[in-house]
Amino acid sequence: MGFKCGIIGLPNVGKSSLFNALVGLQKAASENYPFCTIEPNVGKVPIPDNRLLKLSQVNNSKITINAQMEFVDIAGLVKGASKGEGLGNKFLSNIREVDAIAHVVRCFEDKNVSHIHNKIDPEYDVEIIESELLLSDIEKAENIIGKINKLIKSGKNEFIEEKNLFDRVLNDLKSSDTHNLYNYSKEEINTINKNGLLSFKPVMYVANLDENSIKSGNIYNEKLVLLSKEKKIPIVNISAKIEEELSGIKNIEEKKELMKSMDISQSSLDQFISSGFKLLNLVTFFTSGEKETKAWTIKKESFAPDAAGKIHTDFKKGFIAADVISTHKLIELGGEKKAKLSGSIRTEGKDYIVQDGDVILFKFNV
Ligand SMILES: Nc1nc2c(ncn2[C@@H]2O[C@H](COP(=O)(O)OP(=O)(O)OP(=O)(O)O)[C@@H](O)[C@H]2O)c(=O)[nH]1
Ligand SMILES: [Mg+2]
């Protein structure tokens, strides 16, 4: 699992506006016409983490560095995309490259912004996108099974297990019962995703609300909330337009003023980024000292040498041990020096599985 979250949805629903808000500069063209985006825009975004600043303060670090994840603003999908309609298959292949999906759904009324089906209907919109992913996956799964069958015929029986898996996948995709998609083990999902299917990627819904309903919600996002409960898909509310405007203002006072005038107390971007990060199934660990405090991310259930390798390949090659303490404990004890004195830092070896929130000092030979 990597660090890329793709922003997908129907054309003209606010994907590029959201992306611009995330990257804080007007990088992607966001215009009031469908298919404004053609080539995907990619941006690195700092992952908010409440622990980071506290840790940095307690260790008197000179610099504080957030971990980052990538967001990809993908072109709008339309009905028939899996058969090449609209901008078609190319965009499905852009989705293939991401590790998680943020599905933006229009929940705002604005007569000046056209909707590709001329009506605002979140359930229908979601259905269109999800069924395009499903249809594209059916074709893909059939191809995969065809290839595996040839291998098995030529005597490669080690592929039988994979064939059984993709037979099951095809069956579930054809019955469009997305609840079935949860009946797979982690390893199975990995194999499926490695083979380029789209419907099994972790996904969240992003309700793009108008500026007046961001606090109260509206009839459109209520429908999306129901759907998200039914499908067990997380949902976040944002107003892409407000967020885009806010991100363009560098002066904090000016920003506060604008937020006050719109009666909002905080931006929803952090919540959006955190939800995207959650989908990726990663953990955060920290390195922290006087020079800097830095957040790093790594796949859940990774061993200490792999975490060391995130910092430098030499750290992994020459790994000896890891001095570890939880962020929570380190902050409670008042910093690294006090933690050391109290004997609270433990030494772990190469079989140690890195836990979310670990503060680590790696020992290595070069
Ligand atoms: N009123 C209102 N307009 C919005 C909102 N979000 C986006 N828009 C407008 O909708 C239009 C389309 O926004 P984009 O961000 O370009 O949409 P997109 O989904 O990237 O569109 P494509 O790239 O064409 O698929 C722009 O004119 C935006 O200003 C919103 O929350 N409220
Ligand atoms: Mg766009």
Coordinates of C-alpha atoms and ligand atoms in Angstrom, one line a residue:
M1 CA 0.0 0.0 0.0
G2 CA 1.4 3.4 -1.0
F3 CA 0.4 6.9 -0.3
K4 CA -1.7 8.0 -3.2
C5 CA -5.3 9.0 -2.9
G6 CA -7.2 9.6 -6.2
I7 CA -10.0 12.2 -6.3
I8 CA -12.7 10.9 -8.6
G9 CA -16.3 11.6 -9.5
L10 CA -18.6 12.9 -12.3
P11 CA -17.4 15.9 -14.3
N12 CA -17.9 19.3 -12.8
V13 CA -18.6 18.2 -9.2
G14 CA -15.7 20.1 -7.6
K15 CA -12.7 17.7 -7.7
S16 CA -10.2 20.2 -9.0
S17 CA -11.5 22.8 -6.6
L18 CA -10.9 20.4 -3.7
F19 CA -7.5 19.5 -5.1
N20 CA -6.5 23.2 -5.4
A21 CA -7.5 23.8 -1.8
L22 CA -5.3 20.9 -0.8
V23 CA -2.2 22.0 -2.6
G24 CA -2.8 25.6 -1.6
L25 CA -2.1 27.0 -5.0
Q26 CA -4.1 27.3 -8.1
K27 CA -2.4 24.4 -9.7
A28 CA -5.3 22.5 -11.4
A29 CA -7.6 24.3 -13.7
S30 CA -11.0 24.5 -12.1
E31 CA -13.6 25.8 -14.5
N32 CA -17.3 25.7 -14.9
Y33 CA -17.5 23.1 -17.6
P34 CA -17.3 19.3 -17.7
F35 CA -14.0 17.7 -18.5
C36 CA -12.0 20.7 -17.6
T37 CA -9.4 18.3 -16.2
I38 CA -7.8 15.9 -18.7
E39 CA -4.3 15.0 -17.5
P40 CA -4.3 14.1 -13.8
N41 CA -2.8 16.7 -11.4
V42 CA -0.6 15.3 -8.6
G43 CA 0.1 17.2 -5.4
K44 CA 1.9 16.4 -2.2
V45 CA 0.0 17.4 0.9
P46 CA 1.2 17.4 4.6
I47 CA -0.7 15.0 6.8
P48 CA -2.0 16.8 9.9
D49 CA -1.1 15.2 13.1
N50 CA -1.8 16.6 16.6
R51 CA 1.1 14.7 18.2
L52 CA 3.8 16.2 15.9
L53 CA 3.9 19.8 17.3
K54 CA 3.7 18.6 20.9
L55 CA 6.5 16.2 20.4
S56 CA 8.6 18.9 18.7
Q57 CA 7.9 21.3 21.6
V58 CA 8.8 18.8 24.3
N59 CA 12.1 18.0 22.5
N60 CA 12.9 21.7 21.6
S61 CA 13.3 20.8 18.0
K62 CA 14.3 23.5 15.6
I63 CA 12.3 22.2 12.7
T64 CA 9.0 20.2 12.5
I65 CA 8.2 18.2 9.4
N66 CA 4.9 16.6 8.6
A67 CA 4.6 13.3 6.7
Q68 CA 3.1 13.7 3.3
M69 CA 0.7 11.9 1.1
E70 CA -0.2 12.4 -2.6
F71 CA -3.5 13.4 -3.9
V72 CA -4.3 12.9 -7.6
D73 CA -7.0 15.0 -9.3
I74 CA -8.4 12.7 -11.9
A75 CA -10.6 13.7 -14.8
G76 CA -14.4 13.2 -14.5
L77 CA -15.9 9.9 -15.3
V78 CA -19.2 9.4 -17.1
K79 CA -21.7 6.7 -17.8
G80 CA -20.1 4.4 -20.4
A81 CA -16.5 5.2 -19.4
S82 CA -15.6 1.6 -19.1
K83 CA -16.6 1.3 -22.8
G84 CA -14.6 4.3 -23.7
E85 CA -17.3 7.0 -23.4
G86 CA -16.3 10.5 -22.3
L87 CA -12.6 10.4 -21.7
G88 CA -13.0 6.7 -21.1
N89 CA -10.5 4.1 -20.3
K90 CA -7.6 6.4 -19.9
F91 CA -9.0 7.7 -16.7
L92 CA -9.9 4.4 -15.4
S93 CA -6.2 3.6 -15.8
N94 CA -5.4 6.8 -13.8
I95 CA -7.5 5.3 -11.0
R96 CA -5.6 2.0 -11.3
E97 CA -2.5 3.8 -10.1
V98 CA -3.9 5.1 -6.8
D99 CA -4.0 3.3 -3.5
A100 CA -7.3 4.8 -2.2
I101 CA -10.2 6.7 -3.6
A102 CA -11.9 9.9 -2.6
H103 CA -15.2 9.9 -4.4
V104 CA -16.5 13.5 -4.7
V105 CA -20.3 13.8 -5.0
R106 CA -22.1 17.0 -5.8
C107 CA -24.4 18.0 -3.0
F108 CA -24.7 21.7 -3.9
E109 CA -27.2 23.6 -5.8
D110 CA -25.9 26.3 -8.2
K111 CA -27.8 27.1 -11.3
N112 CA -24.6 28.5 -12.8
V113 CA -22.7 25.2 -12.5
S114 CA -24.0 22.6 -15.0
H115 CA -24.6 19.0 -13.9
I116 CA -23.9 16.4 -16.5
H117 CA -27.4 14.9 -15.9
N118 CA -29.1 18.2 -15.2
K119 CA -30.2 17.2 -11.8
I120 CA -28.6 16.8 -8.4
D121 CA -29.0 13.3 -7.2
P122 CA -26.2 11.9 -5.1
E123 CA -27.5 8.3 -5.1
Y124 CA -27.7 8.2 -8.9
D125 CA -24.3 9.9 -9.3
V126 CA -22.6 7.4 -7.0
E127 CA -24.3 4.5 -8.8
I128 CA -23.0 5.7 -12.2
I129 CA -19.4 5.9 -11.0
E130 CA -19.5 2.7 -9.0
S131 CA -21.0 0.8 -11.8
E132 CA -18.4 2.0 -14.3
L133 CA -15.7 0.8 -12.0
L134 CA -17.5 -2.5 -11.6
L135 CA -18.0 -2.9 -15.4
S136 CA -14.3 -2.2 -16.1
D137 CA -13.4 -4.7 -13.4
I138 CA -15.6 -7.4 -14.9
E139 CA -13.7 -7.1 -18.2
K140 CA -10.4 -7.1 -16.3
A141 CA -11.3 -10.1 -14.2
E142 CA -12.4 -12.0 -17.3
N143 CA -9.0 -11.3 -18.9
I144 CA -7.1 -12.4 -15.9
I145 CA -9.1 -15.6 -15.6
G146 CA -8.4 -16.2 -19.3
K147 CA -4.7 -15.8 -18.8
I148 CA -4.6 -18.0 -15.7
N149 CA -6.6 -20.7 -17.4
K150 CA -3.8 -20.9 -20.1
L151 CA -1.2 -21.2 -17.4
I152 CA -3.1 -24.0 -15.7
K153 CA -3.6 -25.8 -19.0
S154 CA 0.2 -25.7 -19.5
G155 CA 0.6 -27.6 -16.2
K156 CA 1.2 -24.7 -13.9
N157 CA -1.1 -25.9 -11.1
E158 CA 0.2 -23.3 -8.6
F159 CA -2.2 -20.8 -10.2
I160 CA -5.3 -22.8 -9.3
E161 CA -5.8 -20.8 -6.0
E162 CA -5.6 -17.5 -7.9
K163 CA -8.1 -18.8 -10.4
N164 CA -10.5 -19.7 -7.7
L165 CA -10.1 -16.2 -6.2
F166 CA -10.8 -14.5 -9.5
D167 CA -13.7 -16.7 -10.2
R168 CA -15.2 -15.6 -6.9
V169 CA -14.4 -12.0 -7.7
L170 CA -16.0 -12.2 -11.1
N171 CA -19.1 -13.7 -9.6
D172 CA -19.4 -11.0 -7.0
L173 CA -18.8 -8.2 -9.5
K174 CA -21.5 -9.6 -11.8
S175 CA -24.0 -9.8 -9.0
S176 CA -23.0 -6.1 -8.2
D177 CA -23.5 -6.9 -4.6
T178 CA -20.9 -4.7 -3.2
H179 CA -21.4 -6.1 0.3
N180 CA -19.7 -9.2 -1.0
L181 CA -16.6 -7.1 -1.5
Y182 CA -16.0 -7.3 2.2
N183 CA -15.8 -11.0 2.2
Y184 CA -12.1 -11.2 1.3
S185 CA -9.0 -11.5 3.4
K186 CA -6.3 -8.9 3.4
E187 CA -4.0 -11.1 1.3
E188 CA -6.8 -11.6 -1.2
I189 CA -7.5 -7.9 -1.5
N190 CA -3.8 -7.3 -2.1
T191 CA -3.7 -9.8 -4.9
I192 CA -6.8 -8.3 -6.4
N193 CA -5.5 -4.8 -6.2
K194 CA -2.1 -5.8 -7.6
N195 CA -3.9 -7.1 -10.7
G196 CA -5.3 -3.6 -11.3
L197 CA -9.0 -3.9 -10.2
L198 CA -10.7 -0.8 -9.0
S199 CA -13.7 -1.7 -7.0
F200 CA -11.7 -3.2 -4.2
K201 CA -9.7 -0.1 -3.4
P202 CA -10.5 1.6 -0.1
V203 CA -12.9 4.4 -0.8
M204 CA -14.5 7.4 1.0
Y205 CA -17.3 9.6 -0.1
V206 CA -16.8 13.4 -0.1
A207 CA -20.0 15.3 0.0
N208 CA -19.3 18.7 -1.7
L209 CA -21.8 21.0 -0.1
D210 CA -22.7 24.6 -0.8
E211 CA -21.3 27.2 1.5
N212 CA -24.7 27.7 3.3
S213 CA -25.2 24.0 4.2
I214 CA -21.7 23.0 5.3
K215 CA -22.8 23.3 8.9
S216 CA -26.4 22.1 8.8
G217 CA -26.1 19.6 5.9
N218 CA -28.8 19.4 3.3
I219 CA -31.2 17.0 1.6
Y220 CA -28.5 15.8 -0.8
N221 CA -25.8 15.0 1.7
E222 CA -28.4 13.3 3.9
K223 CA -29.0 10.8 1.1
L224 CA -25.3 10.3 0.8
V225 CA -24.9 9.7 4.5
L226 CA -27.6 6.9 4.3
L227 CA -25.8 5.3 1.4
S228 CA -22.4 5.5 3.2
K229 CA -24.0 3.8 6.3
E230 CA -25.5 1.1 4.1
K231 CA -22.2 0.4 2.3
K232 CA -20.0 1.0 5.3
I233 CA -18.0 3.7 3.4
P234 CA -16.7 6.6 5.4
I235 CA -17.9 10.1 4.4
V236 CA -16.7 13.6 4.9
N237 CA -18.4 16.9 4.2
I238 CA -16.6 19.7 2.6
S239 CA -17.3 22.8 0.6
A240 CA -14.7 22.7 -2.1
K241 CA -15.4 26.3 -3.2
I242 CA -15.0 27.7 0.3
E243 CA -11.9 25.7 0.8
E244 CA -10.4 26.8 -2.5
E245 CA -11.0 30.4 -1.6
L246 CA -9.6 30.0 1.9
S247 CA -6.5 28.3 0.7
G248 CA -5.8 31.3 -1.6
I249 CA -5.6 33.6 1.4
K250 CA -2.2 33.6 3.1
N251 CA -3.0 36.2 5.8
I252 CA -4.4 34.4 8.8
E253 CA -6.5 37.3 10.0
E254 CA -8.0 37.8 6.6
K255 CA -8.8 34.1 6.5
K256 CA -10.4 34.2 10.0
E257 CA -12.5 37.2 8.8
L258 CA -13.7 35.3 5.7
M259 CA -14.6 32.3 7.8
K260 CA -16.5 34.4 10.3
S261 CA -18.4 36.1 7.5
M262 CA -19.5 32.6 6.3
D263 CA -20.2 31.4 9.9
I264 CA -17.7 28.5 9.8
S265 CA -15.3 27.9 12.6
Q266 CA -12.8 25.6 10.9
S267 CA -11.7 24.3 7.6
S268 CA -12.8 20.7 6.7
L269 CA -9.6 20.0 4.8
D270 CA -7.7 18.5 7.8
Q271 CA -10.5 16.1 8.3
F272 CA -10.6 15.2 4.7
I273 CA -6.8 14.6 4.6
S274 CA -6.9 12.5 7.8
S275 CA -9.8 10.4 6.4
G276 CA -7.8 9.9 3.2
F277 CA -4.8 8.9 5.2
K278 CA -6.8 6.4 7.2
L279 CA -7.9 4.6 4.1
L280 CA -4.3 3.9 3.2
N281 CA -3.8 1.6 6.1
L282 CA -0.5 3.2 7.2
V283 CA 1.0 4.0 10.6
T284 CA 2.9 7.1 11.6
F285 CA 6.2 6.9 13.5
F286 CA 8.4 9.8 14.5
T287 CA 12.1 10.7 14.7
S288 CA 12.7 13.5 17.2
G289 CA 15.6 15.4 18.6
E290 CA 16.9 19.0 18.9
K291 CA 17.6 19.2 15.2
E292 CA 14.2 18.2 14.0
T293 CA 11.0 16.3 14.7
K294 CA 9.7 14.5 11.7
A295 CA 6.7 12.3 11.0
W296 CA 7.1 9.2 8.7
T297 CA 4.6 6.8 7.4
I298 CA 4.8 3.2 6.8
K299 CA 2.6 0.2 6.0
K300 CA 0.8 -1.2 9.1
E301 CA 2.6 -4.2 10.5
S302 CA 6.0 -3.3 9.2
F303 CA 9.2 -4.4 10.9
A304 CA 11.6 -2.0 12.5
P305 CA 14.3 -2.4 9.7
D306 CA 11.7 -1.4 7.1
A307 CA 10.9 1.7 9.1
A308 CA 14.6 2.4 9.3
G309 CA 14.8 2.0 5.5
K310 CA 12.2 4.7 5.0
I311 CA 14.8 7.2 6.4
H312 CA 17.8 5.8 4.5
T313 CA 18.6 2.5 2.8
D314 CA 21.9 2.3 4.9
F315 CA 19.8 2.4 8.1
K316 CA 18.0 -0.8 6.9
K317 CA 21.1 -2.5 5.7
G318 CA 23.1 -1.9 8.8
F319 CA 20.2 -2.1 11.2
I320 CA 21.2 -3.1 14.8
A321 CA 18.3 -2.0 17.0
A322 CA 15.7 0.6 17.6
D323 CA 15.2 2.6 20.7
V324 CA 11.5 3.1 21.1
I325 CA 9.0 5.0 23.2
S326 CA 5.4 6.0 22.5
T327 CA 4.7 9.7 21.7
H328 CA 2.2 9.8 24.4
K329 CA 4.7 8.5 27.0
L330 CA 7.5 10.8 25.8
I331 CA 5.3 13.9 26.0
E332 CA 4.0 12.8 29.4
L333 CA 7.6 12.4 30.7
G334 CA 8.6 15.8 29.4
G335 CA 11.0 15.0 26.5
E336 CA 13.7 12.6 25.4
K337 CA 16.3 13.4 28.1
K338 CA 13.8 12.8 30.9
A339 CA 12.5 9.7 29.3
K340 CA 16.1 8.3 29.0
L341 CA 16.8 9.1 32.6
S342 CA 13.7 7.4 33.8
G343 CA 14.6 4.3 31.8
S344 CA 11.4 4.4 29.8
I345 CA 13.0 4.0 26.4
R346 CA 13.1 0.3 25.4
T347 CA 15.4 -1.3 22.9
E348 CA 13.7 -3.4 20.2
G349 CA 15.2 -5.7 17.6
K350 CA 14.6 -6.6 13.9
D351 CA 11.4 -8.5 14.6
Y352 CA 9.7 -5.5 16.3
I353 CA 6.5 -4.4 14.5
V354 CA 6.3 -0.6 14.4
Q355 CA 3.3 0.8 16.2
D356 CA 1.4 4.0 15.4
G357 CA 2.9 6.8 17.4
D358 CA 6.3 5.3 18.1
V359 CA 9.2 7.6 18.5
I360 CA 12.2 5.8 17.3
L361 CA 16.0 6.2 17.3
F362 CA 17.6 3.7 15.0
K363 CA 21.0 2.2 15.7
F364 CA 22.9 1.0 12.7
N365 CA 26.3 0.1 11.3
V366 CA 27.5 1.5 8.0
Ligands
LIG1 N1 -21.5 26.8 -5.7 C1 -20.5 26.0 -5.7 N2 -19.8 25.8 -6.8 C2 -18.7 24.9 -6.7 C3 -18.4 24.1 -5.6 N3 -17.4 23.3 -5.8 C4 -17.1 23.5 -7.1 N4 -17.9 24.5 -7.7 C5 -17.8 25.0 -9.0 O1 -18.1 24.0 -10.0 C6 -17.3 24.1 -11.1 C7 -16.5 22.9 -11.4 O2 -15.5 22.7 -10.4 P1 -14.2 21.8 -10.7 O3 -13.5 21.8 -9.4 O4 -13.5 22.3 -11.9 O5 -14.9 20.4 -11.0 P2 -14.2 19.0 -11.5 O6 -15.0 18.0 -10.8 O7 -12.8 19.1 -11.3 O8 -14.6 19.0 -13.0 P3 -13.9 18.2 -14.3 O9 -12.5 18.4 -14.2 O10 -14.5 18.9 -15.4 O11 -14.4 16.8 -14.1 C8 -16.4 25.4 -10.9 O12 -17.0 26.5 -11.5 C9 -16.4 25.5 -9.4 O13 -16.2 26.8 -9.0 C10 -19.2 24.4 -4.4 O14 -19.0 23.8 -3.3 N5 -20.2 25.3 -4.5
MG2 MG -11.3 18.9 -12.7

